[in-house]
Every structure is written in C-alpha cells, then in structure tokens.
Coordinates of C-alpha atoms in Angstrom, one line a residue:
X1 CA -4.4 -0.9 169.0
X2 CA -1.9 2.0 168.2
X3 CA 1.4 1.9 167.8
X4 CA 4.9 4.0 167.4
X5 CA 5.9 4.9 164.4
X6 CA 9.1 3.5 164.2
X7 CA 7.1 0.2 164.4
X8 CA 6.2 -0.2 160.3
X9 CA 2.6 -2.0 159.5
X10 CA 4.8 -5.2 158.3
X11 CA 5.5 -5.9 161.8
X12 CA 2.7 -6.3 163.2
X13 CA -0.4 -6.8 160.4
X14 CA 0.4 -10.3 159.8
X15 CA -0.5 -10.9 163.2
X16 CA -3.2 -9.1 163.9
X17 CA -6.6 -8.8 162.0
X18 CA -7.7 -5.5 163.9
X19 CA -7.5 -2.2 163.3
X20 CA -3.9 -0.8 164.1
X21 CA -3.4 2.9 164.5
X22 CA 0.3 4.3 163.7
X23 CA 0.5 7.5 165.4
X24 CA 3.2 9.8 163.3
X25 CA 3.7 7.2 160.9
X26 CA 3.6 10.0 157.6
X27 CA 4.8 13.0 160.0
X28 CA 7.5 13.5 158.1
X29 CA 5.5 13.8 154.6
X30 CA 6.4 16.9 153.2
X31 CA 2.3 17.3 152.6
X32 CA 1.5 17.9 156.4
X33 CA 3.1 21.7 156.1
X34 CA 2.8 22.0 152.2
X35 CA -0.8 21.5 151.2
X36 CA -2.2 24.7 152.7
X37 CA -5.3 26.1 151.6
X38 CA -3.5 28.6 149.5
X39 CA -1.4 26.2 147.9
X40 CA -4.3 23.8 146.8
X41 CA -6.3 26.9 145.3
X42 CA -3.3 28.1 143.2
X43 CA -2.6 24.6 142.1
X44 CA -6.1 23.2 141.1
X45 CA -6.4 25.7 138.1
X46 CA -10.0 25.5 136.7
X47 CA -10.5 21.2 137.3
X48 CA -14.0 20.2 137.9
X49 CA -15.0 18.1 140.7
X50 CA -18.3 16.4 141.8
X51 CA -18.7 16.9 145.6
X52 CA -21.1 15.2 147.6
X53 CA -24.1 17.2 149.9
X54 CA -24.3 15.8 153.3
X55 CA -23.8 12.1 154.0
X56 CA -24.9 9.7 150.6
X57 CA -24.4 6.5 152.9
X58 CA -27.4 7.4 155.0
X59 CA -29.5 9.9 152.6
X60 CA -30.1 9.7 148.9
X61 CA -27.1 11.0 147.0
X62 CA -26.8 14.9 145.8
X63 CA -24.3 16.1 144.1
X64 CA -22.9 19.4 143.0
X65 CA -20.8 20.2 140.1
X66 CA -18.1 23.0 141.3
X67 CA -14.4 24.0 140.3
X68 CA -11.7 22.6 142.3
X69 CA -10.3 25.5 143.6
X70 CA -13.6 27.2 145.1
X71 CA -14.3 23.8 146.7
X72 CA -10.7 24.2 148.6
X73 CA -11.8 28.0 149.2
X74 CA -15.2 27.1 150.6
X75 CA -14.1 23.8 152.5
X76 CA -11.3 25.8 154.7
X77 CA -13.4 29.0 155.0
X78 CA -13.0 30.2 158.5
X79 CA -16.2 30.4 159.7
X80 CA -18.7 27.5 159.0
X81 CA -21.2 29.7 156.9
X82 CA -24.7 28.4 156.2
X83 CA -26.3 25.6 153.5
X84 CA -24.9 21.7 153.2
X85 CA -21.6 20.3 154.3
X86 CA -19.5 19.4 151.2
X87 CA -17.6 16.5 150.9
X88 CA -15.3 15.0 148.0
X89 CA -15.2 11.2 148.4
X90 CA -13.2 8.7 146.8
X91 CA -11.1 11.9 144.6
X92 CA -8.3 10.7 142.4
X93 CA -6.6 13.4 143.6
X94 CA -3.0 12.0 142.9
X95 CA -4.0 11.2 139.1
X96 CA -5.3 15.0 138.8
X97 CA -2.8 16.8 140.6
X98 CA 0.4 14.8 139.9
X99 CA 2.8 17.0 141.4
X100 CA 1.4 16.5 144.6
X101 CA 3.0 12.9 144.4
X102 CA 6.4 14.4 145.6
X103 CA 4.8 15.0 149.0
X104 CA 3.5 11.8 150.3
X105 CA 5.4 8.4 150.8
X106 CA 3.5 5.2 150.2
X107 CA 6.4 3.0 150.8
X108 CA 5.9 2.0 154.6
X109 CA 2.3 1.0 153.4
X110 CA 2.8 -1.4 150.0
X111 CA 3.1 -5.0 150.2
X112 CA 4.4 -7.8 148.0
X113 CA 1.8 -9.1 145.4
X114 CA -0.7 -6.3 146.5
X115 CA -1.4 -3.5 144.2
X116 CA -2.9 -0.1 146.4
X117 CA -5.6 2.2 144.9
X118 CA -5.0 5.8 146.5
X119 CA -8.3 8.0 147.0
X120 CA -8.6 11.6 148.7
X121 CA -11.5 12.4 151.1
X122 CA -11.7 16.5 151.5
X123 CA -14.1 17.8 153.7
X124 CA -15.5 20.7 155.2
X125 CA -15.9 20.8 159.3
X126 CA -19.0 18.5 159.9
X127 CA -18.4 16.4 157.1
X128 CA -19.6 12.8 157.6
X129 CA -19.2 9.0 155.9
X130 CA -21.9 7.0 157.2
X131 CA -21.5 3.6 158.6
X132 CA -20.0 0.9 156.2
X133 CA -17.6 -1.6 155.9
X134 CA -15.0 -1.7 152.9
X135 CA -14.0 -5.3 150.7
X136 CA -10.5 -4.8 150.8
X137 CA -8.2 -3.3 153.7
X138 CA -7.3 0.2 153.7
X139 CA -4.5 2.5 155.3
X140 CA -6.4 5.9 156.2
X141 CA -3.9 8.3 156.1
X142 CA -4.5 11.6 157.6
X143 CA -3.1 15.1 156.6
X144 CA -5.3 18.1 157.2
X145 CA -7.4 18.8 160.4
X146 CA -8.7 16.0 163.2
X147 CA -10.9 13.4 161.8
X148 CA -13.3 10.7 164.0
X149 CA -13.1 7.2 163.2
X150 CA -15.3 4.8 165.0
X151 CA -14.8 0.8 163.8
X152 CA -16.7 -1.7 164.9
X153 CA -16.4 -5.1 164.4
X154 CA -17.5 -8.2 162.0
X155 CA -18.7 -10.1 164.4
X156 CA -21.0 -7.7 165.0
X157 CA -22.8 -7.2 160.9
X158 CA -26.0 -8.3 162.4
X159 CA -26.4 -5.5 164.6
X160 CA -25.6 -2.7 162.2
X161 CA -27.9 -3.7 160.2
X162 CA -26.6 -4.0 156.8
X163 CA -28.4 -2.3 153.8
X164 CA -29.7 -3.2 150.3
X165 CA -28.1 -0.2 148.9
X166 CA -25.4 -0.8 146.8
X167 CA -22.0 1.5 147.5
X168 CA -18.9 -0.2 145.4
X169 CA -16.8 -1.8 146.9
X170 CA -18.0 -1.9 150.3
X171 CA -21.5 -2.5 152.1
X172 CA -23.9 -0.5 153.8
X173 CA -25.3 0.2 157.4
X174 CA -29.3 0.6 157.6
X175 CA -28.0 3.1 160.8
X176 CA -27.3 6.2 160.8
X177 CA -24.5 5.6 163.1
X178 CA -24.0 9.9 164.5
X179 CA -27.7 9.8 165.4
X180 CA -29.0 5.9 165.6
X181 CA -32.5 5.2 166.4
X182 CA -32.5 2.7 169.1
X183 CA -36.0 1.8 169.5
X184 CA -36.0 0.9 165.5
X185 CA -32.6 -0.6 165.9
X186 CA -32.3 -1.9 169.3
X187 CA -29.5 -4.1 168.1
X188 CA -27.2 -1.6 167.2
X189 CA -26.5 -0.6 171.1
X190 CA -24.2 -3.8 171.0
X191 CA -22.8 -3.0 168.0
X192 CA -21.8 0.7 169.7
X193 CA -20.4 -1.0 172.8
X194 CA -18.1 -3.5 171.2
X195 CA -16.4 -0.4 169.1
X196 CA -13.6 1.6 169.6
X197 CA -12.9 5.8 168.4
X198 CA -9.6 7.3 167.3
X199 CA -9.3 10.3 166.7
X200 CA -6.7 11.1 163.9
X201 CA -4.2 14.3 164.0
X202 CA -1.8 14.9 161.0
X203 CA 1.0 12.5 160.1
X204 CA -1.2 9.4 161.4
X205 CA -2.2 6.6 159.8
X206 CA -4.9 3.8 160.2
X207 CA -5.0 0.4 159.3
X208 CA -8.9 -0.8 158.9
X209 CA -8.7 -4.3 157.7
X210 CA -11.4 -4.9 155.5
X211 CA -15.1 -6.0 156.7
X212 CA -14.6 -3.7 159.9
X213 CA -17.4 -1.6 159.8
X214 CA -16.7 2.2 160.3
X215 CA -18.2 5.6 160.5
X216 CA -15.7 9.2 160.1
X217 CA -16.4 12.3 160.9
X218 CA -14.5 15.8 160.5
X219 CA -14.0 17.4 163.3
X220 CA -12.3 20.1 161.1
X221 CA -11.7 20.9 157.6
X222 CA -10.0 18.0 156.6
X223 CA -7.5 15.8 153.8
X224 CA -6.8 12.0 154.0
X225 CA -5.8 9.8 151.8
X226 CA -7.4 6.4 151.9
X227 CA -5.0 3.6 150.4
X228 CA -7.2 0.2 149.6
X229 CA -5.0 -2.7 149.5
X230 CA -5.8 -5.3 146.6
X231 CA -3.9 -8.6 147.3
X232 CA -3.8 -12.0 144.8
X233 CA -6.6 -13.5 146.9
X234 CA -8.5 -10.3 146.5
X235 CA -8.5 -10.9 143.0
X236 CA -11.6 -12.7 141.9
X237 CA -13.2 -10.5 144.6
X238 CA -12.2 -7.4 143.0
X239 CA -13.4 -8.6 139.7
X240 CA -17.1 -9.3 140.8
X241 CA -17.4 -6.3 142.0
X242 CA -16.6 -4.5 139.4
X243 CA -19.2 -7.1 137.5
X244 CA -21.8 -5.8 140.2
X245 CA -20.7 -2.3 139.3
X246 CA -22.0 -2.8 135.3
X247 CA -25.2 -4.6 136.1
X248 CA -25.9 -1.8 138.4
X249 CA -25.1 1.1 135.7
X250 CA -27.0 -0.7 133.1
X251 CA -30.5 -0.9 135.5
X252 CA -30.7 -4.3 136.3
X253 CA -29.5 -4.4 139.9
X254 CA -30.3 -2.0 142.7
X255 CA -31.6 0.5 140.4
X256 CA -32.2 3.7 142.4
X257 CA -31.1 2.6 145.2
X258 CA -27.1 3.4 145.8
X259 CA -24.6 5.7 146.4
X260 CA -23.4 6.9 143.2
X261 CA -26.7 8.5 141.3
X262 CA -28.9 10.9 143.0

C-alpha cells in the first residue's frame, strides 16, 4: 500500500496491519540536503564504529573496527573499489552525533503510550540485510540513496524457513533471500510470490508492522533511520527479549550461533 504524504500514519495504521509506504512523508527534513558526505566526515571527529562485512543474517558475523569518518569516506567513494561491502547496522547515530537531531522530525511517526527506539543503517552500494522479521513495528525512514525493500508476509513463516540463529529482537530466515536455493528450499517460491518490493527514494518512509518478514538492499550508498515502535502490550515482550539477550551473552543459549559475535 502507499500513500500521499499529506495522509499521516495515524490515519490509516489502525486499520491496516500491512505494510504502508508514505512517499515524501520526511521530504521536508532538513537531513535530505544537509547530511552530505562532506558534512558527516567533518562532523564524526575521531568516533569508533563497529561495521559489519557482508550480510551477518545469512553468513557468520565479521566485523571491523574503523573510525567514523573514513567509514563515511569509504561508503560514498565514487567508484565501488574492491574487498567486502560495509555496512553499519543498528548505529545509535542520534545518541553519538546529537546535533544531527535538529534535522529529522519524528513527530508524524510517535504514538500515545509507545516509546520509539531510533537506529541508523549506513551502507555502501551493495549492502545487504538478509531476510528477517522484527518483534516490534518499525517506520524505515529513508535519507541517502535508493534502498530495496522486499516484505513478505506472516502467513507465510513456514516457507522462509525460519532459523535457529538468534539476532535480537527479531528472527531469522534459513534463506538467503538475493540468491535462494530452490531445490533446498522449494517452499520459499511461495513465500517470493505472495511479496511485494518498494523501492525507497529520499524523504520516504515505510511502515513494516512487526512479524512481516523483509529483506533490503542498497541500491546506492545509503542512510535510513529505522524507528522500532515499543507499545504497553509490547512490554513483557520487550523484556524477554532482552532476558534472551543475557542468557545468550553468558553461553547458555545459541552459543555461536547469532548475529552479534563473529
């Protein structure tokens, strides 16, 4: 579904539990002309980031430890250059760079009793999330670049295939959803069909309620901002998942198998 802008998400995502795309709906952020290349380098100072190699949904996590500023340098390089397609997931970038807060606008996306989390995803051309589906909804709002985002739906978990490995706060596809295997996952051709792509462009924003499986991909260098959406019945959720999250830094569940250690 996608919508005008001048229609807000209030109007329309207590009616609907599908994914809504609000074309233009942050084109008027000040952060769609501001956060050039340039600006972010000068800005980021000498902050260290962890970025992730390739795609940790589908592969076994590797990380690299790099300064903030030469990631932004080597993420909107011209040319594509040669070695592994960075990607910082899940960056607090907000928290880190607080002046940055003047240029976005939340409002149009917070609810009553809800409390948002606000993440950045930076990538280079190429960069990849694998198939997954998050435990909470989330406005994906896009800033930087054109970005692929293909959900498909709960009703179809059984044929993605979901995976033992633990990711918090969402679950795992056994399918690597840019290149599936069909004759090991012959399932998953029903799961492709009963999907839909959009394909962000700056100022848009979409709405993936949660448990909708989906898979992004940058078709360019790219910056979104995921906002996850944490309402009172989300509650309890929220808090065994965070209990999952200690039993699984501790050893005792999932060891070695996950997202976050390589």
């Amino acid at each position: 579904m996608s919508i005008a802008p001048d229609r807000l998400p209030a109007d329309v995502l207590g009616k609907v539990q599908e994914p809504v795309l609000f074309r233009g709906l942050a084109g008027a952020w000040p952060a769609l002309t501001k956060w050039t290349p340039a600006f972010l380098q000068e800005i980021a100072g000498d902050r260290m980031v962890t970025v992730v190699r390739g795609d940790r949904e589908a592969n076994r996590p590797d990380f690299v430890s790099m300064r903030l500023a030469d990631f932004f340098a080597h993420c909107f390089r011209p040319d594509d250059g040669e070695g592994p397609t960075l990607y910082l997931k899940e960056f607090d970038l907000l928290e880190e760079l607080p002046v940055l807060l003047r240029d976005v606008d939340f409002s149009p996306l917070e609810f009553p009793d809800s409390r948002s989390y606000h993440d950045a995803w930076i990538g280079q051309r190429g960069a990849r999330t694998g198939l997954h589906c998050d435990i909470f909804n989330n406005f994906l709002t896009h800033i930087v670049g054109r970005k692929k985002v293909t959900v498909i739906p709960p009703r179809n978990t059984r044929d993605v295939y979901p995976s033992q490995k633990f990711d918090f706060c969402a679950r795992l596809s056994s399918v690597n959803g840019f290149e599936p295997d069909l004759t090991r996952f012959p399932r998953f051709e029903r799961a492709l069909e009963a999907g839909t792509t959009y394909m962000l462009e700056p100022g848009d924003t979409l709405y993936i309620p949660k448990m909708w499986w989906h898979q992004v991909s940058s078709e360019s260098p790219t910056i979104s901002l995921a906002g996850f959406t944490v309402g009172k019945s989300d509650r309890i959720t929220l808090l065994a998942e965070k209990a999952r999250r200690v039993t699984h830094n501790l050893g005792l569940y999932r060891k070695g198998n996950c997202t976050c250690h390589d």
